[in-house]
Every structure is written in structure tokens, then in C-alpha cells.
Coordinates of C-alpha atoms and ligand atoms in Angstrom, one line a residue:
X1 CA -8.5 27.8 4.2
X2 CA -8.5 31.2 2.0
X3 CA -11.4 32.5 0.0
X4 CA -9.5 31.3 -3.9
X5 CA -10.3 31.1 -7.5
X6 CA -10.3 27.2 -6.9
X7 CA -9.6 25.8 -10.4
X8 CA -6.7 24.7 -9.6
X9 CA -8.1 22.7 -6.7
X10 CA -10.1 20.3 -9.0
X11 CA -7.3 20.1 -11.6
X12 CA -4.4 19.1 -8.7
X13 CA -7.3 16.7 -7.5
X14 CA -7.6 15.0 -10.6
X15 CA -3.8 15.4 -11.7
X16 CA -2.3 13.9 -8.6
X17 CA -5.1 10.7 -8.4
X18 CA -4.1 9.8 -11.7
X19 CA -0.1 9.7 -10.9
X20 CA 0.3 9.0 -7.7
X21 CA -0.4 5.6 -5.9
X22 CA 0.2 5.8 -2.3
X23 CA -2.6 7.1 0.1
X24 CA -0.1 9.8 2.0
X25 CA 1.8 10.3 -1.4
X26 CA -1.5 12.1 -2.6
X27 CA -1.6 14.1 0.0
X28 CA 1.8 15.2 -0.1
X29 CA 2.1 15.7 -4.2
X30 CA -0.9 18.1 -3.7
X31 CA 0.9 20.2 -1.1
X32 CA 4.2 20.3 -3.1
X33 CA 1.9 21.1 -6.2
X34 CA 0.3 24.0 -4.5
X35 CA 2.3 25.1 -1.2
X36 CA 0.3 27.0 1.3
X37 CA 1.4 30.6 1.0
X38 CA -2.2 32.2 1.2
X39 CA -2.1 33.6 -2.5
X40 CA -4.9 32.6 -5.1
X41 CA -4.3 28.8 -5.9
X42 CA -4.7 30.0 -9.8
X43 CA -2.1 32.9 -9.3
X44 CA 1.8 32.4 -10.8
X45 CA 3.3 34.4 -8.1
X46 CA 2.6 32.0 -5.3
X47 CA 6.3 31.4 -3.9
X48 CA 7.5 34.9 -1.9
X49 CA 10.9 35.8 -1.9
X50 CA 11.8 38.9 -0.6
X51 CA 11.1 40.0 2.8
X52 CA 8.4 42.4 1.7
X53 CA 6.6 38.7 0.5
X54 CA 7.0 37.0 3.9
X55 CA 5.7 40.0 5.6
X56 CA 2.5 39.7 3.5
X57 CA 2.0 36.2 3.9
X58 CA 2.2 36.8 7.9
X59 CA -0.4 39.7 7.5
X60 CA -2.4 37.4 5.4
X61 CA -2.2 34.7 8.0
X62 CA -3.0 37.1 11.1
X63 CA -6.0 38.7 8.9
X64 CA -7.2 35.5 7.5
X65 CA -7.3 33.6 10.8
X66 CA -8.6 36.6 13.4
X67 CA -8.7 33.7 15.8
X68 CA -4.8 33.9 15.8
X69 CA -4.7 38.0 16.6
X70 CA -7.5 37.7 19.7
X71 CA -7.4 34.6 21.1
X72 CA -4.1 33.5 20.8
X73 CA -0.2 35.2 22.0
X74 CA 2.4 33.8 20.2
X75 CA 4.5 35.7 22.4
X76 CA 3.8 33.6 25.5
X77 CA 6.4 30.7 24.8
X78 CA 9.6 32.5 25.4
X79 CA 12.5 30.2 26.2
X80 CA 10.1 26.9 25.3
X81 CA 10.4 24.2 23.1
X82 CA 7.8 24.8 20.3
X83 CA 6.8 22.3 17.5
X84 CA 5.1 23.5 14.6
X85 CA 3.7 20.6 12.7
X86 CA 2.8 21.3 9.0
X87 CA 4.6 24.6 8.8
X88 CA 3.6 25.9 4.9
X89 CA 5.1 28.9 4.3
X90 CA 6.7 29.4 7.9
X91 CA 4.7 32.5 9.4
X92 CA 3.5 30.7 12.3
X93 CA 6.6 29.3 13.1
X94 CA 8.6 32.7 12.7
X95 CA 6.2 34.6 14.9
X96 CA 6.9 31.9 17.6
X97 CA 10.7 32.5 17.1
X98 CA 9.9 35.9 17.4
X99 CA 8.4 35.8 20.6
X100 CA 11.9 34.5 21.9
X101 CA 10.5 30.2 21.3
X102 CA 13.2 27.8 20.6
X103 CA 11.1 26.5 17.4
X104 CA 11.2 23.6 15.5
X105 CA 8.8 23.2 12.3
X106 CA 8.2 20.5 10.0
X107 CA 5.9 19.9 6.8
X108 CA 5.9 17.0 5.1
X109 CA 6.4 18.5 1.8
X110 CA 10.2 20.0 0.1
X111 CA 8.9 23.5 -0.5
X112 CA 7.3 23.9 2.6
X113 CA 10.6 23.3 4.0
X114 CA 12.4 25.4 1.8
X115 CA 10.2 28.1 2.2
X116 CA 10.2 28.5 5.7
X117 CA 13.9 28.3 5.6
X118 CA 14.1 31.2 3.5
X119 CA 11.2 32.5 5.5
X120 CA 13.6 32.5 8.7
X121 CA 16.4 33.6 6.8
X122 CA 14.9 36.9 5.3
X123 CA 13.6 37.7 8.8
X124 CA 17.1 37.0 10.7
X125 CA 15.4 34.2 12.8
X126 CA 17.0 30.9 13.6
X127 CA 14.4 27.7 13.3
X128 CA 15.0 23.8 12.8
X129 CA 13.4 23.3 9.9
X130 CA 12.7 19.6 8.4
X131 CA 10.4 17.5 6.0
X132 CA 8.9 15.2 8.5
X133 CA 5.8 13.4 8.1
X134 CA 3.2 13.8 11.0
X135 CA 2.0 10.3 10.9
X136 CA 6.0 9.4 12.0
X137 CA 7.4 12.5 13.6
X138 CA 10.5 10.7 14.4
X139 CA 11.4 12.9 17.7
X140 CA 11.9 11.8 20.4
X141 CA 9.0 10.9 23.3
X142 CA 8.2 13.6 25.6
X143 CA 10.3 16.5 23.7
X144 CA 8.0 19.5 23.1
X145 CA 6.7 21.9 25.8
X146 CA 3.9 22.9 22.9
X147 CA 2.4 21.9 19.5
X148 CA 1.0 24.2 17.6
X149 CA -0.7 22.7 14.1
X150 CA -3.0 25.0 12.3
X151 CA -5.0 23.8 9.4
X152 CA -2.9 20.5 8.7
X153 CA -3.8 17.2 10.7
X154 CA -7.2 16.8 9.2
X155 CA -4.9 16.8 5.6
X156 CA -3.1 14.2 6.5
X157 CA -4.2 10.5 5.2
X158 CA -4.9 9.0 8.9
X159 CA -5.3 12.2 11.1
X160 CA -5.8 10.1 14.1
X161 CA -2.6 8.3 13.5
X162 CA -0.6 11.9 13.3
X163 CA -3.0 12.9 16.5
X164 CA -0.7 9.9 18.4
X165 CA 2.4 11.7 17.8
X166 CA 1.5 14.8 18.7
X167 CA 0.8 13.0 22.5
X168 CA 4.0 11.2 22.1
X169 CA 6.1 13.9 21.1
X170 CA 4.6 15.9 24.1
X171 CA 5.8 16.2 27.1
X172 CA 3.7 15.3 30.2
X173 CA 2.2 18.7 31.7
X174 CA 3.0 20.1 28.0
X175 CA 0.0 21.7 26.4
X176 CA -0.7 22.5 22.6
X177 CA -3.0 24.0 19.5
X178 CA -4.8 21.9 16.8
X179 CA -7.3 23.5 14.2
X180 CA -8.8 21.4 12.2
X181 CA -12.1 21.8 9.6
X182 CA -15.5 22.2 11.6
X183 CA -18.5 19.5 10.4
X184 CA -21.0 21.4 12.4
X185 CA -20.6 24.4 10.0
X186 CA -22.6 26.2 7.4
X187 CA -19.7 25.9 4.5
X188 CA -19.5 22.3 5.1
X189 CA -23.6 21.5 4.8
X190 CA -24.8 24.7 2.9
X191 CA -21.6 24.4 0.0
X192 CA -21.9 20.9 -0.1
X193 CA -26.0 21.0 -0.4
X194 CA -25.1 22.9 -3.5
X195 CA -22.9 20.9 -5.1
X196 CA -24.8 18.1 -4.6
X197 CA -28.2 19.0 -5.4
X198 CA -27.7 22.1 -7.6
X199 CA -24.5 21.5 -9.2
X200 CA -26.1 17.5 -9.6
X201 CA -23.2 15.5 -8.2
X202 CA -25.5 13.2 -6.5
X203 CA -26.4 12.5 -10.0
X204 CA -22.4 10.9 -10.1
X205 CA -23.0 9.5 -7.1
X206 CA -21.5 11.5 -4.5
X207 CA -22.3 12.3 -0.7
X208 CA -22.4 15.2 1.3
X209 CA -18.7 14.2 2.7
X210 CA -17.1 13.3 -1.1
X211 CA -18.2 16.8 -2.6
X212 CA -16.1 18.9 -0.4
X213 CA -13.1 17.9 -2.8
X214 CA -14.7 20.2 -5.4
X215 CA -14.3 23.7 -3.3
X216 CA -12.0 22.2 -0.2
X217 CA -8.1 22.6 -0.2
X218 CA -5.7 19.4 0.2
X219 CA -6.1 15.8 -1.3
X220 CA -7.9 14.8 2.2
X221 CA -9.8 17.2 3.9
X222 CA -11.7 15.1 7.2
X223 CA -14.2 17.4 9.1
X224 CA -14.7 17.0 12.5
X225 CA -17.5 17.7 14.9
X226 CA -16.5 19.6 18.8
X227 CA -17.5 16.2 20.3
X228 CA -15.6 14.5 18.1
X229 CA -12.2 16.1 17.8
X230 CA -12.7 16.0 21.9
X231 CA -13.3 12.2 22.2
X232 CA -10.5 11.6 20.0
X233 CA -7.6 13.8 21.7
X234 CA -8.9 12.8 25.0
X235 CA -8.6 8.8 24.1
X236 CA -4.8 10.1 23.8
X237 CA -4.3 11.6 27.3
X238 CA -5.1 15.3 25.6
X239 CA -7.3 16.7 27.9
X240 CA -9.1 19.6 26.2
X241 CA -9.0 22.5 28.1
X242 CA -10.9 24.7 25.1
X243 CA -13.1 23.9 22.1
X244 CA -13.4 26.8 19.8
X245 CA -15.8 27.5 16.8
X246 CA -13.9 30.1 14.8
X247 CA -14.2 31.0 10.9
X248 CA -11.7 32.7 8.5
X249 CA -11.8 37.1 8.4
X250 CA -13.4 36.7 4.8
X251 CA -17.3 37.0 5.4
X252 CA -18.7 34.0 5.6
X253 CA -22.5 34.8 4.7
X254 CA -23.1 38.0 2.5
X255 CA -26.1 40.2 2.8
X256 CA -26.4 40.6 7.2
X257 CA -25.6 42.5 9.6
X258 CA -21.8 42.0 11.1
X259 CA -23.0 41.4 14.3
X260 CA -25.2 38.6 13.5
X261 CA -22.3 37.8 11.3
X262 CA -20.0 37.1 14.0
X263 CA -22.1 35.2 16.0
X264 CA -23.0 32.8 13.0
X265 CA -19.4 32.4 13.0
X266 CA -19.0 31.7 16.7
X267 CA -21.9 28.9 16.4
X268 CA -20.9 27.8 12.7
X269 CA -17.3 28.4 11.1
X270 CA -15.6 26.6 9.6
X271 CA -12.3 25.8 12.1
X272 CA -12.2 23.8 14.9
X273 CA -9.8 24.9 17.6
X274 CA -8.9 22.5 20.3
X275 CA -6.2 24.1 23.1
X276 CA -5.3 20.9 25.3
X277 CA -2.7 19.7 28.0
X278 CA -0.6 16.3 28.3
X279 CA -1.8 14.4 31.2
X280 CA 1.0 14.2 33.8
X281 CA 0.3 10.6 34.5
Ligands
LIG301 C1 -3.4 24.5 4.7 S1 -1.7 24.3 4.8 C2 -1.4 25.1 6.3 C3 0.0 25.7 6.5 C4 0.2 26.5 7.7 N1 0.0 25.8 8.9 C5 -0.6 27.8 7.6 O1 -1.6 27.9 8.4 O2 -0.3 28.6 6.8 C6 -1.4 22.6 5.2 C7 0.1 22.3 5.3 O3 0.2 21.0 6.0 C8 1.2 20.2 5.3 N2 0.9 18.8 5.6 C9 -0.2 18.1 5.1 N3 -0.1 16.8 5.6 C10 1.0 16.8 6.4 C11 1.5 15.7 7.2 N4 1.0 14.5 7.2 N5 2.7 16.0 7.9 C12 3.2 17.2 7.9 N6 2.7 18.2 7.1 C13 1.6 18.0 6.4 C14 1.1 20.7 3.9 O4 2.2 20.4 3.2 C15 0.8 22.1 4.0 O5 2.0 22.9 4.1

């Protein structure tokens, strides 16, 4: 999700394939390898500590994501029950709890869970913090009043399976957040047209879809199209009430001007927003 020195992606790649077996184990060794705290993946001070650390990472997540500083209020959930599902390093999670949410987060990794623990801790907030897979959430049905997952579900081994318990865990009239990686976007076809023709990975054998490993974070990384993420929530009873295109602050295509720049992003980022509701019925 960050712009990274990424030779550690294609060395936790390879490392974790060749030691772990199971399909959501790969996933989840690759996480605990490198946790999501929005430092260089090849950097050896990725954990923070202090409180000075957690305020970075929250600055880094607000910068990185301008979608989350003008589109979205994580002030507006005061006295609700908020779900964060695939927490990383807790910033999300602790600006909900700052805006006066009773929050619970989960991440189906240890560190995560410690980290936003300690997160919480440095920052004098109080959130339920625990290592839940998505795919089996394990809460109750109908407990949330929102769900907020940013950057995760598409991670997960079967994204549609952790999609099911985000409407089950939901309660009916509750509404939520879910960004996941854009298809329709110029990283996924003009990066991958590189490494496949360029860098001569078709030459190995590999597609448009199976190249993304080689500059895309996570063991899994499934891209969605708008239509698509739509047609899929919707089949759940998640009525989309916004599909937003949206890219990361770095910028995106060097060499024009910003305005065109932003509207490139706008048309073709990279993140996939979907804001929906629960169906009363
Ligand atoms: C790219 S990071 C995003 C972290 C955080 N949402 C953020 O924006 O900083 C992806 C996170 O999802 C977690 N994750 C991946 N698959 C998951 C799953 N099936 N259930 C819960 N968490 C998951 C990872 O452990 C990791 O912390």
C-alpha cells in the first residue's frame, strides 16, 4: 500500500511458500513476517514503540491514504460499536476510539495484535483488541453498528468468504467501509505490462494477475473491478451506497501536471472504496 524498497516482498514471498502449507497460513506468516506499520519493508526499525512512533505511523496513515483526511470523519461514530477488521499497527482503530467509538479491532496476525495494544496503551485509549481471523470472525450475528476494513480483505485467502462475515457480524441498518486493490487501475496493467513483457516473466510463464506478487504487498493480493466488488457485497445484502476510485498521496505518474494527476487518480488508482449499509430485511 506504501511506495517501499520491496526486496523484502519477493524474499517473504518465496520464504513463506517454501515453509508454510496451509492456504490462510501463508497469508498470515507473511503479515507476522512483515507487520503493516507503513515503514520501508527493507528497514530494521519497523515495530514503533514510543508514542512519538505511533504518532508517525497515524500521520503516515492519514498522508498515505488522503482518501481517509477528505472523504472520511472518523469522528462521526461516537458512542457506536465499531469493528476494525485487520487492524495492523492500530492507527485506524485508535482514531475511531478517539472520536469517542466503543472499538473493537482484530488482525489475524500476533503482532498486529500486540502492536495495537501497545498502540492504545501509549495513547491512553481503551480498545478490544484480538487475533481473529476474518474468514471466522467468531462474534456474534448482528453486533456491529460499522466495519471499517482498509487494505485487508482482498489479503485474505477467500475474500469473499471474509466478505460473509462482515454482513453477519453487521447489524441490520448498520453501514461500513471496505478498501480493497482497484483492477481497473494503471499500477495494476501498466506495472504488471512491465514485468511481464520487459522484466520477461511471461518468459516463466506468468499472467498479468500472477506478476503482481513481484511489486504487491501480502501473500494474496486479489484486485477487484467497481462492478465487481459491487455485485459481490450486494449478493450479501450490502447495498452500496458509494464506489470510490482513490490512490495513495505518493504520485502515482511522474512527469504531469497535478491537476491531471489527480484526476488520473480519480479514474485509475489503485484503492477501491466501497461505503455500504446492511439491508433491514
Ligand atoms: C496492508 S495491512 C493494513 C493494516 C491497516 N488496516 C492499515 O491500513 O494500516 C493488512 C493487514 O491485514 C491483516 N490481515 C490479512 N488477512 C487477514 C485476515 N484474513 N483476517 C484478519 N486480518 C488479516 C494483516 O495481518 C495486516 O495487518
Amino acid at each position: 500500500m506504501i511506495k517501499n524498497k520491496a526486496k523484502s516482498l519477493k524474499k517473504t514471498n518465496d520464504s513463506v511458500t517454501s515453509e508454510v502449507s496451509g492456504r490462510q497460513e501463508r497469508n498470515k506468516t507473511w503479515w507476522e513476517t512483515l507487520p503493516m506499520t507503513y515503514a520501508d519493508w527493507d528497514s530494521d526499525r519497523r515495530i514503533p514503540k514510543s508514542k512519538e512512533d505511533f504518532m508517525t505511523v497515524e500521520k503516515l496513515l492519514l498522508n498515505g491514504n488522503p482518501f481517509l483526511i477528505n472523504d472520511f470523519d472518523f469522528n462521526k461514530f461516537k458512542g457506536k460499536m465499531v469493528l476494525e477488521i485487520g487492524c495492523g499497527s492500530g492507527a485506524a482503530s485508535c482514531l475511531f476510539a478517539k472520536g469517542g467509538a466503543d472499538v473493537t479491532a482484530v488482525d489475524i496476525t500476533e503482532n498486529a495484535v500486540k502492536i495495537t495494544k501497545e498502540n492504545a496503551k501509549q495513547q491512553g485509549l481503551k480498545i478490544n483488541v484480538y487475533q481473529r481471523d476474518a474468514e471466522k470472525l467468531g462474534f456474534d450475528d448482528e453486533t456491529f453498528d460499522y466495519i471499517f476494513s482498509w487494505g485487508v480483505l482482498h489479503h485474505s485467502q477467500n475474500t469473499i468468504k471474509a466478505f460473509r462475515n462482515v454482513s453477519r457480524v453487521l447489524k441490520k441498518g448498520g453501514s461500513g467501509l471496505i478498501m480493497v486493490y482497484n483492477q481497473n487501475s494503471l499500477r495494476y496493467y501498466l506495472n504488471g505490462l512491465n514485468w511481464l513483457f520487459l522484466k520477461g516473466k511471461v518468459l516463466s510463464g506468468h499472467t498479468l494477475q500472477s506478476v503482481q506478487k513481484f511489486y504487491t504487498d501480502g501473500y494474496y493480493h486479489r484486485h477487484f473491478t467497481p462492478k465487481e466488488l459491487k455485485r459481490e457485497l450486494e449478493k450479501l445484502g450490502l447495498e452500496c451506497n458509494k464506489i470510490s476510485i482513490t490512490h495513495m498521496g505518493t504520485k502515482m505518474v511522474p512527469f504531469v501536471p497535478n491537476i491531471f494527476r489527480q484526476w488520473l487518480k480519480r479514474r485509475y488508482g489503485w484503492l477501491l472504496v466501497a461505503e455500504f449499509t446492511k439491508k433491514n430485511q
